[in-house]
Amino acid sequence: MLKIPCPFCGGRNESEFIFGGPVGANRPDPNAVSDAEWVEYLTIVPNPLGPVQEKWWHARGCGEWLTIWRDTRTHDIVEGPDGA
Amino acid sequence: MSYDVQIKRHGLHALFDLKGAAADVWDWAGGTLPAQPERPNSRTVKGELDLFYIGRNHWILRAPIEQEEALAAALKPVDCRPDISIVLVSDTLTFFTVIGPQAADVMAVASPLDLHPRQFAEDAVTYTEIFGLKALVQCCGGGFEFAVEQSFGNLVVDYLARTTA
Amino acid sequence: MQNYNIFSLARNALTGHKNWQRAWRSPPLKPAYDVVVIGAGGHGLATAYYLAKEYGVTNVAVLERGWLGGGNIARNTITIRSNYMRDESIPFYVKSVAMYEALTKELNFNMMHSKRTMVDVVQTYPKMRELRRRQLTMDIYGSTYEQISEAELRRRIPALTGGGPNARLPVIGGMVHTDAGVNRHDAVAWGYARGADELGVEIHQQTAVESLLRGADGAIEGVQTSRGVVRAKKVAVAVSGHTTTLTETAGLKLPLRTMNLTAFVSEPVKPLVDVIVNCPDSGFYFSQSDKGEMVIGGAPDMGQSFRRDIKQHVFEDTVTAMLSLFPSFKKLKLMRQWGGHLDIAHDASPIMSKTDVEGLFVTAGWWGGYKAIPAGGLTLAHLITTGQPHKLMAPFTLDRFRHLDFVMEAGTTTAR
Ligand SMILES: Cc1cc2nc3c(=O)[nH]c(=O)nc-3n(C[C@H](O)[C@H](O)[C@H](O)COP(=O)(O)OP(=O)(O)OC[C@H]3O[C@@H](n4cnc5c(N)ncnc54)[C@H](O)[C@@H]3O)c2cc1C
Ligand SMILES: [Zn+2]
């Protein structure tokens, strides 16, 4: 169980949140990139053995979306969202 | 195990959901609302009105159901300025009180939130989980009060009965 | 290799079981092989076996960083089934299930295969519609799926006493998949290892691959291991969960995420359920092992994870869901709990493919990949030797991402 720091509410139980997926690359202009780059944007996310940046939604709380860096080996939250 | 508590499900309250920048909301409704709560997840009171600060740019106003019409006339949910939102939501939540010497024990079964007075002040109010459901929780004289969506009301009655059986 | 049969058993019994041969050798590591397979799990070992058996390629090394059969294959809940959703998937799994049924004979190793049917307990109409849609596709490819009434469901699974008319999610009916079964995971790993070894394949345990080596022309040249460089012009990555960690060392990005899937078992009890029970709407499944333990699995933890334990609330959610349908299980004592880390592809279908690196092959995205081991091994061996995808695996190459022609597969996980 994670204790996730919410910028509005402070540290809260993971069960109050809904996982929003890893943070991928920013959406490029489809007309400005090659097909291969577009496919990469659509399908590839970082899969590190270590800290990964991910989105969480405080759905059973204040409703805030936030991002944290979490270590995939330990579940340690190594960096919280701004303001938390 | 049985607990020394009184559990009660309450009738409807008048409820208004308010969203927008604080300055804009108070510009529109400041005359009606209690003072703006300073800390996130805290509440202010004015007479029989409670104001819950439950999210960024998000408040809930609660009052006795008899005042619903008057408040609607004052807040004008349908005609309010376009950059804020005021919605009448009285029939969406059902409130429970859990009161008595062992109220905290029952709440500890129901919710993962630390409700010890050191962590959860007298004027605290927040959304958290009760039996896995999104619920609005606060202190009230001698115990706790919480609200879940109306449609989960019967389920929560059952959960509370089983918890305290 | 000594054959396992009634005579060898009797002979060895007479000599106090002191003369059984080792099932595989431990030869010295050579500097080069024709093919290096990384990972001695089910897929790596099956690939090596079929390379030798079906394609005559025997100068093969399987490199394993831990011990053979100690990865996810040792952690899985051994459900073997072919009730998938897509035209691309079903024939592949039908083949794999059939190969499993014949594997005891093929490998002269008792797989303890128990074809015992899987029954889905359905609690919502959307799920029922989805499963009946699956049935229509499965009919085309000779897999079995059949709807049964709630009464019939409860007759077949007497322990299912929850989910009555007043429950939040009442049981509305079931689906029966008679092809499903379970077998013994150690036997699969050991059987393939012994079979491959006999045909000349070398299995090197305690040999971790640290990076993939590319030559001046960019093609694969070999691997850097904890025991030195091993050269090969063909390298197959079969490391389940760790695929991206390795392929990144060759500058390759793959559409995979690694996630944690968990299971737990109860104390052994008398026979109570004779089918595999899957409850997709509640999010858990279980079967009873030959020893009598309930082997229970739930939904995955959603975030990426390389952990091999179970998060407390994932465990609690699974138990809560199970007790709502099987209240009598409240009395069961749970003995062990664990997790594994598996990679899952962008579209939840497996990846068996050549890569942009000449000579480098991957078999990955094996979320529920235990059932796929025989067909996965056979078709990857085909690809490695012929350079062309076997027709059963052709839909699962990396090309599908290039063309945004995904094989979105909802049948991958049993629970949910
Ligand atoms: C809890 C759980 C339940 C499951 N239930 C089912 C089920 O009911 N049905 C089903 O079909 N599937 C199931 N699965 C999925 C199944 O276990 C996997 O899909 C399958 O085992 C993966 O293939 P494998 O056997 O080759 O993997 P593994 O056994 O994990 O083999 C990979 C091997 O690679 C080795 N390795 C990793 N990195 C390196 C390196 N750098 N160098 C050398 N070696 C390396 C590892 O040590 C490991 O031995 C389940 C999985 C889990 C965790
Ligand atoms: Zn919050």
JSON list of C-alpha atoms in Angstrom, two decimals, chain C residues 9 31 121 142 158 211 304 353 388 411:
[
{"chain": "C", "resi": 9, "resn": "LEU", "atom": "CA", "xyz": [11.26, -47.14, -11.59]},
{"chain": "C", "resi": 31, "resn": "PRO", "atom": "CA", "xyz": [32.90, -19.09, -26.22]},
{"chain": "C", "resi": 121, "resn": "VAL", "atom": "CA", "xyz": [-19.12, -17.16, -12.99]},
{"chain": "C", "resi": 142, "resn": "GLY", "atom": "CA", "xyz": [-12.61, -25.49, -32.58]},
{"chain": "C", "resi": 158, "resn": "PRO", "atom": "CA", "xyz": [-21.73, -26.29, -4.73]},
{"chain": "C", "resi": 211, "resn": "SER", "atom": "CA", "xyz": [24.04, -6.76, -22.10]},
{"chain": "C", "resi": 304, "resn": "GLN", "atom": "CA", "xyz": [4.62, -0.82, -13.18]},
{"chain": "C", "resi": 353, "resn": "SER", "atom": "CA", "xyz": [9.33, -11.37, -33.36]},
{"chain": "C", "resi": 388, "resn": "GLN", "atom": "CA", "xyz": [9.92, -16.38, -41.35]},
{"chain": "C", "resi": 411, "resn": "GLY", "atom": "CA", "xyz": [-8.88, -12.60, -22.98]}
]
